[in-house]
Amino acid sequence: MPPEPSTTHDPAADVRPAYVAVALDLPVDRLFTYRAAPEQRAQADIGHRVLVPFRGRSLMGFVAEVDETKPAFKVLDVSEAPDGHALLGPDLLELGTFIARYYGTSLGEALAAMVPRGVRHKGKGQKRRRVTLTDDAKAVVREADGKLSEPQQRILRRLRKHPAGYLMSDLCRAAHVSISPIQTLARHEIVTLTTERSQSDALEEAAREAPPTEPREPTPHQKTCIDALVASLDDETYEAFLLLGVTGSGKTEVYLQAMARCIAQGRQAIVLVPEIALTPQTVKRFRGRFDNVAVLHSGMTEAERAKAWRRIRAGEADVVIGPRSAIFAPVPKLGLLVVDEEHETSFKQQSVPRYHARDVGIVRARAAGAVVVLGSATPALESYRNALDGRYTLLELPERVGGRSLPTVQIVDRTSGEERQRRGSHIGRTLEIRIQEALRAKGQVILLQNRRGYATSVACPRCGFLVECEHCDVTLTFHRSDAVAMCHLCGHERRVPGACPDCALPRLEFRGVGTQTVEEELGERFPGANVARMDSDSMATRDAYEDVLGRFEAGAIDILIGTQMIAKGLDFPNVLLVGIVSADTALALPDFRSGERTFGLLAQVAGRAGRGDEDGRVVVQTTMPTHPAIVLAAEQDYPKFAATALEDREQFGYPPYRRLLRVVVRSKSERAAAERAAVLAKIIVQAATTTTEILGPAVPPIARVQGHYRQHVVVKAPTHREIAGVLAALRKAKRPARGIEEAWDVDPMGVL
Ligand code: ADP
Ligand code: ZN
């Protein structure tokens, strides 16, 4: 039930205690009642933060309801009600209630995801810590004694390559480790932890020096879009728009001019961007136009985030820009929500609550009477269908700004004639010629290979033995720079054996292409060119990412090779050629979104070409030259692609024609996982309506991850109502035994 807005207190009432129902960050579907003493009442009102005792612990929670009647059961006292104001207004509390109900979590779990940790636990925010290698000699000795764990070895390998060290969070991500092995190394005085106080953040700097910009004279197409948005803003009621604009069509200018109107009305705007697109370049475009822009991003410390949050809550920011979680920014009066690149899967959170920021944004905007703009050159099929059905208003920018044309795309069939793959070569004849031409014209080149590493598998050419992860059901990728084979799921690393362990053939073969392979080949074929690589191995730190972008912008890099990281939002006028080394990688995945993803990725990366005065070219290498996702991406014909893809989705019963719920069970015991999945499947069958289809329990395409066996059940239903019925039954089910983890994902991004 949506909580009532907080009311002003009758001072006479404050002589009585109150009984407050508190939402705690626990996976249980209920509120917990505590007694607030009369003098605490004003501080323990709805939306306030309180500290309460719970099973011998002290937990922070949010007050969801207040009652004066003493309950029949025994209640404990609120230990502390520290704030004079509500942290969550009625709008955000209501949004939390929606998230809990829709995604099947407790209210406390939903609210905990909405408020930054630094705000929830004042003063407890973690600091930015830098890890540097200080005594490698000691490390070598311990290693020789066999005293270093695998995670510790991974940490050291990374640190040896980066003498400047890593931020703790970056190192955890790069080496696939938790904080604890780093702390162990620190205790042995092999690494040193230093606290970074000041935030020398590139985003902040870029923003501060952003030169002010004036609104541009809109093109006729832009004007139509801006007029529609302004008219809708002036109505001050909810309306959602899908802005379908080809790459380089000037979507940002449309956002900016709509935002100007929203600010003039005294309301605030939120702009959601994919995490990877939150570059100084992006931030500059907003800071240059508006004075009070708050940026939220993952590089901030908890304290910085808390500070920004309070500033936003006080109404001091006209515009908030950030990734997924910025949808919870406590702006007092939301007028406009922009979701840029709305098709991006990073808007879906992969941990509890598994919410989708775009969908939550629609709900928030509707309640606030705000206007929503979802922008993309390749919208999610769900959004496009909503536009076709009239739930969203469709706005289109079919042409590039400034009379620029979309790049010409050439599909190259790597199975035929001269293009046929030569041994060890991943750049075919046509692509090679085009790269030479672009370099000769002093242009820059972007190459996409959406796999990192050197060889995506290592195999025995005689008996077929594959080097696989010990913990996951995948082959290991060989990383040449570290000379190890690495698991991309869990980070496990091992040396590549000199001979096949099965048949003793003394030479294993490297198969499959990764970014490192292409980088190496580029170095050999274009010795005069400056080549840089951008993938999550080379870009382990945010600084490294900014650095490469900066050098590319300055023209110090001729060829940039990378994974999907390079496909997002980069706007560099001198890019004359975009090459896709292999368009096949994503198509092979057994997932209902693989066609959509491939189309999106190809169209987006192709859009990086020809943004300046020169026309751009795109070369797509593939072994499936007639696949619709590839052909239509080359034609950059989104509506045509969407029409065929929607037909498939309808035929096979996938979103947007069906709602999905995916339940995943994991356990180290294969049997325990299968048994638990069977129990859950039974519960689902009982709760499901006749219109609901239940697939499984079954082993998902990736059967084992980090030593855990997996099982899943996929539920397909005509509407969310049936899914909600199943969720309710699952929430009531007895919790699994120890050693079994389970997760349910409403509107999953995939089924792998
Ligand atoms: P999109 O986000 O649709 O890919 P951008 O917003 O990046 O496109 O715009 C592409 C380029 O066109 C940018 O360099 C932008 O500054 C420029 N631009 C946008 N609108 C106008 C306009 N009305 N007049 C001149 N230049 C514009
Ligand atoms: Zn693994």
mmCIF file with all atom_site columns, N, CA, C and O in Angstrom, residues 511-528:
data_model
loop_
_atom_site.group_PDB
_atom_site.id
_atom_site.type_symbol
_atom_site.label_atom_id
_atom_site.label_alt_id
_atom_site.label_comp_id
_atom_site.label_asym_id
_atom_site.label_entity_id
_atom_site.label_seq_id
_atom_site.pdbx_PDB_ins_code
_atom_site.Cartn_x
_atom_site.Cartn_y
_atom_site.Cartn_z
_atom_site.occupancy
_atom_site.B_iso_or_equiv
_atom_site.pdbx_formal_charge
_atom_site.auth_seq_id
_atom_site.auth_comp_id
_atom_site.auth_asym_id
_atom_site.auth_atom_id
_atom_site.pdbx_PDB_model_num
ATOM 1  N N  . ARG A 1 511 ? 42.588 -20.567 -30.864 1.00 0.00 ? 511 ARG A N  1
ATOM 2  C CA . ARG A 1 511 ? 41.477 -20.347 -31.799 1.00 0.00 ? 511 ARG A CA 1
ATOM 3  C C  . ARG A 1 511 ? 40.655 -19.151 -31.371 1.00 0.00 ? 511 ARG A C  1
ATOM 4  O O  . ARG A 1 511 ? 40.592 -18.813 -30.204 1.00 0.00 ? 511 ARG A O  1
ATOM 5  N N  . GLY A 1 512 ? 39.962 -18.571 -32.349 1.00 0.00 ? 512 GLY A N  1
ATOM 6  C CA . GLY A 1 512 ? 39.063 -17.462 -32.033 1.00 0.00 ? 512 GLY A CA 1
ATOM 7  C C  . GLY A 1 512 ? 39.832 -16.164 -31.903 1.00 0.00 ? 512 GLY A C  1
ATOM 8  O O  . GLY A 1 512 ? 41.010 -16.142 -31.553 1.00 0.00 ? 512 GLY A O  1
ATOM 9  N N  . VAL A 1 513 ? 39.184 -15.073 -32.195 1.00 0.00 ? 513 VAL A N  1
ATOM 10 C CA . VAL A 1 513 ? 39.842 -13.774 -32.243 1.00 0.00 ? 513 VAL A CA 1
ATOM 11 C C  . VAL A 1 513 ? 39.421 -12.923 -31.069 1.00 0.00 ? 513 VAL A C  1
ATOM 12 O O  . VAL A 1 513 ? 38.241 -12.775 -30.790 1.00 0.00 ? 513 VAL A O  1
ATOM 13 N N  . GLY A 1 514 ? 40.380 -12.328 -30.407 1.00 0.00 ? 514 GLY A N  1
ATOM 14 C CA . GLY A 1 514 ? 40.085 -11.339 -29.377 1.00 0.00 ? 514 GLY A CA 1
ATOM 15 C C  . GLY A 1 514 ? 40.734 -10.018 -29.743 1.00 0.00 ? 514 GLY A C  1
ATOM 16 O O  . GLY A 1 514 ? 41.468 -9.936  -30.733 1.00 0.00 ? 514 GLY A O  1
ATOM 17 N N  . THR A 1 515 ? 40.469 -8.994  -28.941 1.00 0.00 ? 515 THR A N  1
ATOM 18 C CA . THR A 1 515 ? 41.031 -7.673  -29.236 1.00 0.00 ? 515 THR A CA 1
ATOM 19 C C  . THR A 1 515 ? 42.552 -7.692  -29.278 1.00 0.00 ? 515 THR A C  1
ATOM 20 O O  . THR A 1 515 ? 43.158 -6.991  -30.080 1.00 0.00 ? 515 THR A O  1
ATOM 21 N N  . GLN A 1 516 ? 43.159 -8.534  -28.409 1.00 0.00 ? 516 GLN A N  1
ATOM 22 C CA . GLN A 1 516 ? 44.633 -8.557  -28.385 1.00 0.00 ? 516 GLN A CA 1
ATOM 23 C C  . GLN A 1 516 ? 45.212 -9.124  -29.683 1.00 0.00 ? 516 GLN A C  1
ATOM 24 O O  . GLN A 1 516 ? 46.262 -8.678  -30.149 1.00 0.00 ? 516 GLN A O  1
ATOM 25 N N  . THR A 1 517 ? 44.511 -10.099 -30.263 1.00 0.00 ? 517 THR A N  1
ATOM 26 C CA . THR A 1 517 ? 44.972 -10.677 -31.528 1.00 0.00 ? 517 THR A CA 1
ATOM 27 C C  . THR A 1 517 ? 44.972 -9.613  -32.610 1.00 0.00 ? 517 THR A C  1
ATOM 28 O O  . THR A 1 517 ? 45.912 -9.484  -33.395 1.00 0.00 ? 517 THR A O  1
ATOM 29 N N  . VAL A 1 518 ? 43.873 -8.864  -32.667 1.00 0.00 ? 518 VAL A N  1
ATOM 30 C CA . VAL A 1 518 ? 43.739 -7.850  -33.705 1.00 0.00 ? 518 VAL A CA 1
ATOM 31 C C  . VAL A 1 518 ? 44.778 -6.747  -33.489 1.00 0.00 ? 518 VAL A C  1
ATOM 32 O O  . VAL A 1 518 ? 45.412 -6.277  -34.431 1.00 0.00 ? 518 VAL A O  1
ATOM 33 N N  . GLU A 1 519 ? 44.960 -6.383  -32.228 1.00 0.00 ? 519 GLU A N  1
ATOM 34 C CA . GLU A 1 519 ? 45.953 -5.352  -31.919 1.00 0.00 ? 519 GLU A CA 1
ATOM 35 C C  . GLU A 1 519 ? 47.327 -5.770  -32.432 1.00 0.00 ? 519 GLU A C  1
ATOM 36 O O  . GLU A 1 519 ? 48.039 -4.987  -33.063 1.00 0.00 ? 519 GLU A O  1
ATOM 37 N N  . GLU A 1 520 ? 47.676 -7.028  -32.202 1.00 0.00 ? 520 GLU A N  1
ATOM 38 C CA . GLU A 1 520 ? 48.979 -7.522  -32.634 1.00 0.00 ? 520 GLU A CA 1
ATOM 39 C C  . GLU A 1 520 ? 49.099 -7.479  -34.159 1.00 0.00 ? 520 GLU A C  1
ATOM 40 O O  . GLU A 1 520 ? 50.094 -7.025  -34.707 1.00 0.00 ? 520 GLU A O  1
ATOM 41 N N  . GLU A 1 521 ? 48.032 -7.913  -34.833 1.00 0.00 ? 521 GLU A N  1
ATOM 42 C CA . GLU A 1 521 ? 48.074 -7.928  -36.290 1.00 0.00 ? 521 GLU A CA 1
ATOM 43 C C  . GLU A 1 521 ? 48.182 -6.504  -36.849 1.00 0.00 ? 521 GLU A C  1
ATOM 44 O O  . GLU A 1 521 ? 48.906 -6.256  -37.826 1.00 0.00 ? 521 GLU A O  1
ATOM 45 N N  . LEU A 1 522 ? 47.484 -5.576  -36.215 1.00 0.00 ? 522 LEU A N  1
ATOM 46 C CA . LEU A 1 522 ? 47.554 -4.189  -36.677 1.00 0.00 ? 522 LEU A CA 1
ATOM 47 C C  . LEU A 1 522 ? 48.979 -3.655  -36.574 1.00 0.00 ? 522 LEU A C  1
ATOM 48 O O  . LEU A 1 522 ? 49.463 -2.965  -37.469 1.00 0.00 ? 522 LEU A O  1
ATOM 49 N N  . GLY A 1 523 ? 49.642 -4.010  -35.474 1.00 0.00 ? 523 GLY A N  1
ATOM 50 C CA . GLY A 1 523 ? 51.018 -3.568  -35.273 1.00 0.00 ? 523 GLY A CA 1
ATOM 51 C C  . GLY A 1 523 ? 51.922 -4.062  -36.399 1.00 0.00 ? 523 GLY A C  1
ATOM 52 O O  . GLY A 1 523 ? 52.805 -3.343  -36.860 1.00 0.00 ? 523 GLY A O  1
ATOM 53 N N  . GLU A 1 524 ? 51.674 -5.300  -36.854 1.00 0.00 ? 524 GLU A N  1
ATOM 54 C CA . GLU A 1 524 ? 52.499 -5.859  -37.926 1.00 0.00 ? 524 GLU A CA 1
ATOM 55 C C  . GLU A 1 524 ? 52.176 -5.258  -39.289 1.00 0.00 ? 524 GLU A C  1
ATOM 56 O O  . GLU A 1 524 ? 53.060 -4.966  -40.082 1.00 0.00 ? 524 GLU A O  1
ATOM 57 N N  . ARG A 1 525 ? 50.869 -5.044  -39.525 1.00 0.00 ? 525 ARG A N  1
ATOM 58 C CA . ARG A 1 525 ? 50.482 -4.596  -40.863 1.00 0.00 ? 525 ARG A CA 1
ATOM 59 C C  . ARG A 1 525 ? 50.590 -3.093  -41.071 1.00 0.00 ? 525 ARG A C  1
ATOM 60 O O  . ARG A 1 525 ? 50.736 -2.624  -42.185 1.00 0.00 ? 525 ARG A O  1
ATOM 61 N N  . PHE A 1 526 ? 50.424 -2.339  -39.991 1.00 0.00 ? 526 PHE A N  1
ATOM 62 C CA . PHE A 1 526 ? 50.490 -0.881  -40.121 1.00 0.00 ? 526 PHE A CA 1
ATOM 63 C C  . PHE A 1 526 ? 51.507 -0.343  -39.130 1.00 0.00 ? 526 PHE A C  1
ATOM 64 O O  . PHE A 1 526 ? 51.164 0.322   -38.162 1.00 0.00 ? 526 PHE A O  1
ATOM 65 N N  . PRO A 1 527 ? 52.788 -0.638  -39.403 1.00 0.00 ? 527 PRO A N  1
ATOM 66 C CA . PRO A 1 527 ? 53.813 -0.302  -38.410 1.00 0.00 ? 527 PRO A CA 1
ATOM 67 C C  . PRO A 1 527 ? 53.898 1.200   -38.131 1.00 0.00 ? 527 PRO A C  1
ATOM 68 O O  . PRO A 1 527 ? 54.320 1.598   -37.045 1.00 0.00 ? 527 PRO A O  1
ATOM 69 N N  . GLY A 1 528 ? 53.483 2.019   -39.072 1.00 0.00 ? 528 GLY A N  1
ATOM 70 C CA . GLY A 1 528 ? 53.598 3.467   -38.862 1.00 0.00 ? 528 GLY A CA 1
ATOM 71 C C  . GLY A 1 528 ? 52.456 4.064   -38.055 1.00 0.00 ? 528 GLY A C  1
ATOM 72 O O  . GLY A 1 528 ? 52.498 5.230   -37.679 1.00 0.00 ? 528 GLY A O  1
#
